[in-house]
Coordinates of N, CA, C and O in Angstrom, one line a residue:
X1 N 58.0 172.1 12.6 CA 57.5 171.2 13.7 C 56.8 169.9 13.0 O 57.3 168.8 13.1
X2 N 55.4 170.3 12.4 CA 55.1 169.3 11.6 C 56.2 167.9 10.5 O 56.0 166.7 10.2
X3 N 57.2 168.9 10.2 CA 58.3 168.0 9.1 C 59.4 167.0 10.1 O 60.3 166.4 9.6
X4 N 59.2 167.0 12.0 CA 60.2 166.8 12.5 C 59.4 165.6 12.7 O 59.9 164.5 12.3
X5 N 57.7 165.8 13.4 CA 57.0 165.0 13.5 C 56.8 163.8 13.0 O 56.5 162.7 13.5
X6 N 57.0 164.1 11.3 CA 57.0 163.0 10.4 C 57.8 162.5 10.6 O 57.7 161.3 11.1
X7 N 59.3 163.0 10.5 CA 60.1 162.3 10.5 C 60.5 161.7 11.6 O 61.5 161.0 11.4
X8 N 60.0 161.6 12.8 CA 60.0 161.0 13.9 C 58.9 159.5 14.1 O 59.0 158.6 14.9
X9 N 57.9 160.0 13.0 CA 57.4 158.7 13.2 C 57.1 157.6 12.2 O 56.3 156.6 12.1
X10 N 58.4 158.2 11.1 CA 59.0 157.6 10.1 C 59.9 156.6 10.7 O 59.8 155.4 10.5
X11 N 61.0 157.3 11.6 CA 62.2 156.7 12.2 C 61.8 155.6 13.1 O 62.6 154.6 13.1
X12 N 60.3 155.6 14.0 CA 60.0 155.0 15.0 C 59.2 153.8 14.4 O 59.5 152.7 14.8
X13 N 58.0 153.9 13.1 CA 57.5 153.0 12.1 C 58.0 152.8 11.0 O 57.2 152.7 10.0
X14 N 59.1 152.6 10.7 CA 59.8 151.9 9.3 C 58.4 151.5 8.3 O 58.5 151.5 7.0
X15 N 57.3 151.1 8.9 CA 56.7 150.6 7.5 C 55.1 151.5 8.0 O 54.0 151.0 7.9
X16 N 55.3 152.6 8.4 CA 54.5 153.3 8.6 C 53.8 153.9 6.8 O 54.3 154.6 5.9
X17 N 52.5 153.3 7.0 CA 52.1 154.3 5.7 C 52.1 153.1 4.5 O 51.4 153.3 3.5
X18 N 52.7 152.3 4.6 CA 53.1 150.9 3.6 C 51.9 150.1 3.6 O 51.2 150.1 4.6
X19 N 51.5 149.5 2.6 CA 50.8 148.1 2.9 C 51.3 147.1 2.9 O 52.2 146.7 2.1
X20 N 50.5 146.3 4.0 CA 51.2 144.7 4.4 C 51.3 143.9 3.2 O 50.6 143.8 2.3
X21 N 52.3 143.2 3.5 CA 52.9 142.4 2.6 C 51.8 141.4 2.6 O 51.0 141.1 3.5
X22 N 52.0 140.6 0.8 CA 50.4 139.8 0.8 C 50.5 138.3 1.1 O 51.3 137.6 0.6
X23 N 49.7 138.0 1.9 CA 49.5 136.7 2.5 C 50.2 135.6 1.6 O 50.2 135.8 0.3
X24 N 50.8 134.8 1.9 CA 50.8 133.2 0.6 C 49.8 132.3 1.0 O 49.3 132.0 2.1
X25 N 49.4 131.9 -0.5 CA 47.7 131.7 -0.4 C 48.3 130.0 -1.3 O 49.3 130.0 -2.0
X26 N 47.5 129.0 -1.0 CA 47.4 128.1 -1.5 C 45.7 127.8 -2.3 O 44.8 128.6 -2.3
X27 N 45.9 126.3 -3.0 CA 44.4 126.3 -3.6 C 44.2 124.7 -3.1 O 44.9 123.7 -2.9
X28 N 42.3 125.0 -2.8 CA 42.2 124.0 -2.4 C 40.7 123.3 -3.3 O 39.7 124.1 -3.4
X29 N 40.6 121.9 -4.0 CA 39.7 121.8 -4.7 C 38.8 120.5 -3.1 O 39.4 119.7 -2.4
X30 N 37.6 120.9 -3.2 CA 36.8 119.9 -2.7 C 35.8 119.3 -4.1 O 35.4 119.9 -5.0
X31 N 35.6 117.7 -3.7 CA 35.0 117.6 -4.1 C 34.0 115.9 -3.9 O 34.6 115.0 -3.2
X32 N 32.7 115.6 -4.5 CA 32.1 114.7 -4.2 C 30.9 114.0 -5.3 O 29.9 114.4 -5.8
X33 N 31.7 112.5 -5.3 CA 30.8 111.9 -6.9 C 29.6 111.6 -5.8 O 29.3 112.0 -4.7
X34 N 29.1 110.6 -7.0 CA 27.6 110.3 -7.1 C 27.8 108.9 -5.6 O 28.6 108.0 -5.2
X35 N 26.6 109.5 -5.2 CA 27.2 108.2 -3.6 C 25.7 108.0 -3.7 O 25.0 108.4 -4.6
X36 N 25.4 107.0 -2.2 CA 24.3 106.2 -1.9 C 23.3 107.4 -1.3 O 22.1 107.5 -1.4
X37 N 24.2 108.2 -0.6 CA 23.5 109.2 0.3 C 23.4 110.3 0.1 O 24.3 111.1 0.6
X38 N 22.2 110.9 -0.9 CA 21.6 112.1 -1.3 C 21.4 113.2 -0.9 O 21.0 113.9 -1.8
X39 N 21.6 113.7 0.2 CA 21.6 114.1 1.0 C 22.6 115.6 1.2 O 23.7 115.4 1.5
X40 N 22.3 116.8 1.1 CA 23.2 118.4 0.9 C 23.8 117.7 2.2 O 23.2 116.7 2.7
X41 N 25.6 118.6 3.0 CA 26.0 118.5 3.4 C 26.4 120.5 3.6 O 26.5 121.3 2.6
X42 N 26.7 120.8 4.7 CA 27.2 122.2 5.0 C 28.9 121.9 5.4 O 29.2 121.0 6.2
X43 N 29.7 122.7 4.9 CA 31.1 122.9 4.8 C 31.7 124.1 5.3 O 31.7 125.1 4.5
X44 N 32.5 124.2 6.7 CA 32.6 125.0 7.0 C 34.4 125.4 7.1 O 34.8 124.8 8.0
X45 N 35.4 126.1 6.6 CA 36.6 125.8 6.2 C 37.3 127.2 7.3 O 37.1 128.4 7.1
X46 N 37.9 126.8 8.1 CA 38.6 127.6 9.2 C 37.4 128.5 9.5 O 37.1 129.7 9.1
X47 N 36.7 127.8 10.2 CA 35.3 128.2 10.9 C 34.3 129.7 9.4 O 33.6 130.7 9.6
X48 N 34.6 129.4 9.0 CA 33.7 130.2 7.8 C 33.0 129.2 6.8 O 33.4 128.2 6.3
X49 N 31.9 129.7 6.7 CA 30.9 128.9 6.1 C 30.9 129.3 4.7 O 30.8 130.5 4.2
X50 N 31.1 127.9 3.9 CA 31.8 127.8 2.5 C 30.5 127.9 1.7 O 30.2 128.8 0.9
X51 N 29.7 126.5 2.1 CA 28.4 126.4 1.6 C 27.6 125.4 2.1 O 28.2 124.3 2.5
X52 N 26.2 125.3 2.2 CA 25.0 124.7 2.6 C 24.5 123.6 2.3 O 24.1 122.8 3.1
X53 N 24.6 123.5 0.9 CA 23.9 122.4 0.0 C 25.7 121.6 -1.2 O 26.1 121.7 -2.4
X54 N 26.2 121.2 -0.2 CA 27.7 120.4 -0.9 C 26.8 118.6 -1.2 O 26.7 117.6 -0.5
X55 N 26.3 118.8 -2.5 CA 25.9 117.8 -3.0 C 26.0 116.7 -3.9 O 26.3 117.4 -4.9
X56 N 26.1 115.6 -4.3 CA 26.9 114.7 -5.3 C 27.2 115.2 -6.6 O 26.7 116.1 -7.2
X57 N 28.0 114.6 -6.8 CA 28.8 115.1 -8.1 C 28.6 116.2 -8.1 O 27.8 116.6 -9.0
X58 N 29.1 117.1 -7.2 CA 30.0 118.4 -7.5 C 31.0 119.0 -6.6 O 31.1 118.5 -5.5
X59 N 31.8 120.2 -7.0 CA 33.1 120.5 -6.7 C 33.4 121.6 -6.2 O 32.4 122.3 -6.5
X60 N 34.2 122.4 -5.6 CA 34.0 123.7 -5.4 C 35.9 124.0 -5.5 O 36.8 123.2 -5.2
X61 N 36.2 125.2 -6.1 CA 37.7 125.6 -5.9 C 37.9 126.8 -5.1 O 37.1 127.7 -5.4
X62 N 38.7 127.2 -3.9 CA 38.8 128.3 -3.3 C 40.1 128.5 -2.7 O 40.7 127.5 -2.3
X63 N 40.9 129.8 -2.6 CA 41.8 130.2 -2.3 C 41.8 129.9 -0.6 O 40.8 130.0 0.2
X64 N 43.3 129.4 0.0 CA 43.3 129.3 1.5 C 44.5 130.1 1.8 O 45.3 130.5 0.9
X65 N 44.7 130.4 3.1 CA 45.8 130.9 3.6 C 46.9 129.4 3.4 O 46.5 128.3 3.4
X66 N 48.0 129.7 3.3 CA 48.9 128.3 3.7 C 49.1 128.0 5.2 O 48.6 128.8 5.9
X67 N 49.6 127.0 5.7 CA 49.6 126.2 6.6 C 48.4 125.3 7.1 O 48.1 124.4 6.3
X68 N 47.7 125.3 8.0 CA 46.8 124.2 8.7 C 45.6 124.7 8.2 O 45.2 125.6 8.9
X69 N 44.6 124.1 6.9 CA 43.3 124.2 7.1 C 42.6 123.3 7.8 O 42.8 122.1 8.0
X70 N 41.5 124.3 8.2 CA 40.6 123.2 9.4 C 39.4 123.0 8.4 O 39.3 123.9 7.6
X71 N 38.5 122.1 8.3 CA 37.4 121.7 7.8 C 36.6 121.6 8.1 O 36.1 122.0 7.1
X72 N 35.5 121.4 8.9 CA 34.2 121.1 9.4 C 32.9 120.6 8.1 O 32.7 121.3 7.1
X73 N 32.0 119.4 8.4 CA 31.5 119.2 7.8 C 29.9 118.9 8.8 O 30.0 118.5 10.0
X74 N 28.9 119.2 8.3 CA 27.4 118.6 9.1 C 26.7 118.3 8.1 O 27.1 118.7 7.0
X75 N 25.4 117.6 8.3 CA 24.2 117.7 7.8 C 22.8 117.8 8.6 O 22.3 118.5 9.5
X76 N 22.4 116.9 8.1 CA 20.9 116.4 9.2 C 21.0 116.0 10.2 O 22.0 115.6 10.8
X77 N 19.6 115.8 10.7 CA 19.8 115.2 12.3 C 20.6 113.9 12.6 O 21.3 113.7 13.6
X78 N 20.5 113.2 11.6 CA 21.0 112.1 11.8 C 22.8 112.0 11.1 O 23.2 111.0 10.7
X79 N 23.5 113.0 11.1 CA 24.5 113.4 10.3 C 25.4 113.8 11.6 O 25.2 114.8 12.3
X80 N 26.4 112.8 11.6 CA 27.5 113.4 12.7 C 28.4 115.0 12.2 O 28.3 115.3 11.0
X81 N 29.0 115.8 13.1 CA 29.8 116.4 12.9 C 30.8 116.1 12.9 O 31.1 115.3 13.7
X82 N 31.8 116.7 11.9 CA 33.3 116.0 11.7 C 34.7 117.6 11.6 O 34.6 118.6 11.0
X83 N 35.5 117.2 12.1 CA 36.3 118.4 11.9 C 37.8 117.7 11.2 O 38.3 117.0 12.1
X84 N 38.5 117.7 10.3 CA 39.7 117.6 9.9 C 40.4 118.5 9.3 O 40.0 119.4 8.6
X85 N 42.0 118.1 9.8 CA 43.1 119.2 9.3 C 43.4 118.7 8.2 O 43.1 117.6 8.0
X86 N 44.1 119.5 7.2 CA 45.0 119.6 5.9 C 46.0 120.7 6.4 O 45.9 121.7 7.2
X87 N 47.0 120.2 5.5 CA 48.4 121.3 5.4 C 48.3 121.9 3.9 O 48.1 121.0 3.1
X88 N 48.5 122.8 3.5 CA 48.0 123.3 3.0 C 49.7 124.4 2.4 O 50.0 125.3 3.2
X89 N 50.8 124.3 1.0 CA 51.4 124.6 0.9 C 51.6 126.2 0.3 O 50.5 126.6 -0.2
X90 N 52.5 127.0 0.3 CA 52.0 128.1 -0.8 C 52.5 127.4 -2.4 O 53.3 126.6 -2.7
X91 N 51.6 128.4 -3.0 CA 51.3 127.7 -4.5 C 51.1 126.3 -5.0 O 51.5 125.7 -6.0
X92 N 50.1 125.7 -3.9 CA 50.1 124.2 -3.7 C 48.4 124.1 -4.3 O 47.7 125.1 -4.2
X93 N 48.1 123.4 -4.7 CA 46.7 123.0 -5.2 C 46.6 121.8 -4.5 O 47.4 120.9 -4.8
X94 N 45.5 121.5 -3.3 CA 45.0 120.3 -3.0 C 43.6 120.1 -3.1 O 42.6 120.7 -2.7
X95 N 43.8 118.8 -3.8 CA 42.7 118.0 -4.1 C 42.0 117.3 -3.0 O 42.8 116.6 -2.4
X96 N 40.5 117.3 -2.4 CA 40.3 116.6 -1.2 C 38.5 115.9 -1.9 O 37.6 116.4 -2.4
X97 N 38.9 114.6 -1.6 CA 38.0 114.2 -2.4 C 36.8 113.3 -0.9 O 37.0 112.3 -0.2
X98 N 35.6 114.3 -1.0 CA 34.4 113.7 0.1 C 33.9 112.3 -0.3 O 33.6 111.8 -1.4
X99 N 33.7 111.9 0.9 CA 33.6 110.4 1.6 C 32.2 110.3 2.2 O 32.3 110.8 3.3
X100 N 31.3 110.0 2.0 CA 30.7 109.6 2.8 C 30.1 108.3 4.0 O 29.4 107.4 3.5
X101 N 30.3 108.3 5.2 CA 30.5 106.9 6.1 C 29.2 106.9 6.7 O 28.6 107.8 7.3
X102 N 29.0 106.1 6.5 CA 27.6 105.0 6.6 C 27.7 104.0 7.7 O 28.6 103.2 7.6
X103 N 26.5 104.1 9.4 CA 26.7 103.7 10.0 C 25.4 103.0 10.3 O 24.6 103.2 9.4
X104 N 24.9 101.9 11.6 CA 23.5 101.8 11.3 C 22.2 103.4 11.1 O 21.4 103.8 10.3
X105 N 22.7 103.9 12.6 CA 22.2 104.8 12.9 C 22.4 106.6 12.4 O 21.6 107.5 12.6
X106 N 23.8 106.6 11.6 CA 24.2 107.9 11.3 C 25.2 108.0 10.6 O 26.3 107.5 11.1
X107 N 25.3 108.6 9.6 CA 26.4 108.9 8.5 C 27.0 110.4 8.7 O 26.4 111.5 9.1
X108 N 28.5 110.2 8.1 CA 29.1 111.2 7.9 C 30.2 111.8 6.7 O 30.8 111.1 6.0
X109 N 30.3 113.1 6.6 CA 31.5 113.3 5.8 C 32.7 113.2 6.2 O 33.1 113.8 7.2
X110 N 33.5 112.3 5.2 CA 34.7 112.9 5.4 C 35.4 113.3 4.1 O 34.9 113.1 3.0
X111 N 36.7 114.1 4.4 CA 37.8 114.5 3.2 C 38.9 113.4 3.0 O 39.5 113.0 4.0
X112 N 39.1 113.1 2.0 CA 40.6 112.1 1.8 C 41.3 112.9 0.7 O 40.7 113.2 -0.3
X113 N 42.7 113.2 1.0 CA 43.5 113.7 -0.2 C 43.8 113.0 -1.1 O 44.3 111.9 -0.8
X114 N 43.7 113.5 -2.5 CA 44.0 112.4 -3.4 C 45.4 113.1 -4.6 O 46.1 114.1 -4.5
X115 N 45.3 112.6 -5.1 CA 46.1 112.9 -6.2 C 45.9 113.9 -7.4 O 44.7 114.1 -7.5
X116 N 46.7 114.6 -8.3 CA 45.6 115.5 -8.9 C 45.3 114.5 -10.2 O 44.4 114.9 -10.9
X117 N 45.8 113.5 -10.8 CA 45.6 112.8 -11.6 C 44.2 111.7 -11.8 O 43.8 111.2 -12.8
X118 N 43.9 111.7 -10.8 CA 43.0 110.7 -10.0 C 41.7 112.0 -9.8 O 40.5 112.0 -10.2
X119 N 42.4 112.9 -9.2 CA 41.0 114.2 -9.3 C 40.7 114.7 -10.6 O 39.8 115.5 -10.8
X120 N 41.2 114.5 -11.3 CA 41.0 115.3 -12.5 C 40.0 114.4 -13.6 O 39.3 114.9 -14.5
X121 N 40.1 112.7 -13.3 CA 39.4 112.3 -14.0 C 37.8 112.4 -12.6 O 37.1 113.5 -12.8
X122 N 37.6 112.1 -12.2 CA 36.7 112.2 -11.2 C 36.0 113.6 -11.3 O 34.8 113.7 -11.5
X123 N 36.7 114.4 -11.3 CA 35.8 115.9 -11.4 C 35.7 115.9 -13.4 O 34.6 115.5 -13.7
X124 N 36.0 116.1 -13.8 CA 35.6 115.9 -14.8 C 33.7 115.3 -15.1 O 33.1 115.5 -16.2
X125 N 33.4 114.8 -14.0 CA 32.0 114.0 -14.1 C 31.3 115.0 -13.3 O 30.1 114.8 -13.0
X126 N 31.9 116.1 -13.0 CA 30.9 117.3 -11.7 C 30.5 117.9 -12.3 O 30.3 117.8 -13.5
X127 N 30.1 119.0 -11.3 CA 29.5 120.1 -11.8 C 29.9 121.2 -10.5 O 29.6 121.0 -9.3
X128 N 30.3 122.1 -10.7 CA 30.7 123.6 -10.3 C 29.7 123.6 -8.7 O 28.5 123.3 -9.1
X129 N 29.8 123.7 -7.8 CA 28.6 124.5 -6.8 C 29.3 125.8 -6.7 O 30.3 126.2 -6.2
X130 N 28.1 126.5 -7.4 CA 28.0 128.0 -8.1 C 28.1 128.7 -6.8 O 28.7 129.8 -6.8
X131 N 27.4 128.2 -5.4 CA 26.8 128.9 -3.9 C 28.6 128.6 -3.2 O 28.6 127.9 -2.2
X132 N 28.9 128.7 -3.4 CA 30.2 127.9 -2.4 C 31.1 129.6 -2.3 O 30.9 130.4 -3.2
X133 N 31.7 129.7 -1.7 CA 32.3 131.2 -1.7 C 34.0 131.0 -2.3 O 34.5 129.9 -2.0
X134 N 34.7 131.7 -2.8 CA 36.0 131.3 -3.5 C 37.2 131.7 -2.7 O 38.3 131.2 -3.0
X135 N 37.2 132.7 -1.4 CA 38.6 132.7 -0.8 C 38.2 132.9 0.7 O 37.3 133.6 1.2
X136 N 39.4 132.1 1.4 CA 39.0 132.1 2.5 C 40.4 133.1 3.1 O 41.6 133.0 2.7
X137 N 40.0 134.0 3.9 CA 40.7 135.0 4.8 C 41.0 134.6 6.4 O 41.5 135.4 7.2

């Protein structure tokens, strides 16, 4: 009885008992030189909170799902919130290099994609944020 059982819910779950096949994951580098405005920035990447204090000249690298990342950036009171997409390839490395926009009354982050030849000398001048978390799920 037991051996019919199985095999009935073998025949009915084909991948019964299996583990799921593994996600395709792309890489994504942020990063931000030396600007006017000193100021930690919090980063929040498909609603998960990356890190707190995203500060000048430095960078973070972390694993994404492929297709559409969402971004979210804040700071202080006076710091708009900002939300932007990237596409995001498997086995793709993107480079997103932070912006900061300066208004009378309130500044913001943004991401611009760049090139990796162009990021590579640019990060080169960083430094790691050690606090930033490395894969997003």
């Amino acid at each position: 009885m037991k051996l019919r059982t199985i095999m009935l819910l073998w025949l009915c779950f084909p991948g019964f008992g299996e583990e799921p096949p593994p996600t395709e994951r792309g890489v994504m580098v942020l990063y931000r030189r030396k600007d006017y405005f000193g100021s930690d920035f919090t980063i929040k990447i498909n609603n998960q909170l990356i890190t707190q204090k995203f500060s000048n000249n430095e960078y973070f690298r972390l694993e994404v799902p492929v297709g559409k990342v969402k971004i979210d950036t804040e700071g202080g009171f006076i710091t708009d919130k900002k939300s932007m997409l990237f596409s995001v390839k498997s086995n793709e490395t993107v480079f997103l290099k932070g912006i900061v926009d300066y208004d009378y009354l309130s500044n913001a982050l943004y991401f611009k994609r760049t090139d990796s030849e162009q990021a590579a000398k640019e990060i080169s001048k960083t430094k790691l944020d050690e606090t930033a978390i490395k894969k997003i799920e």
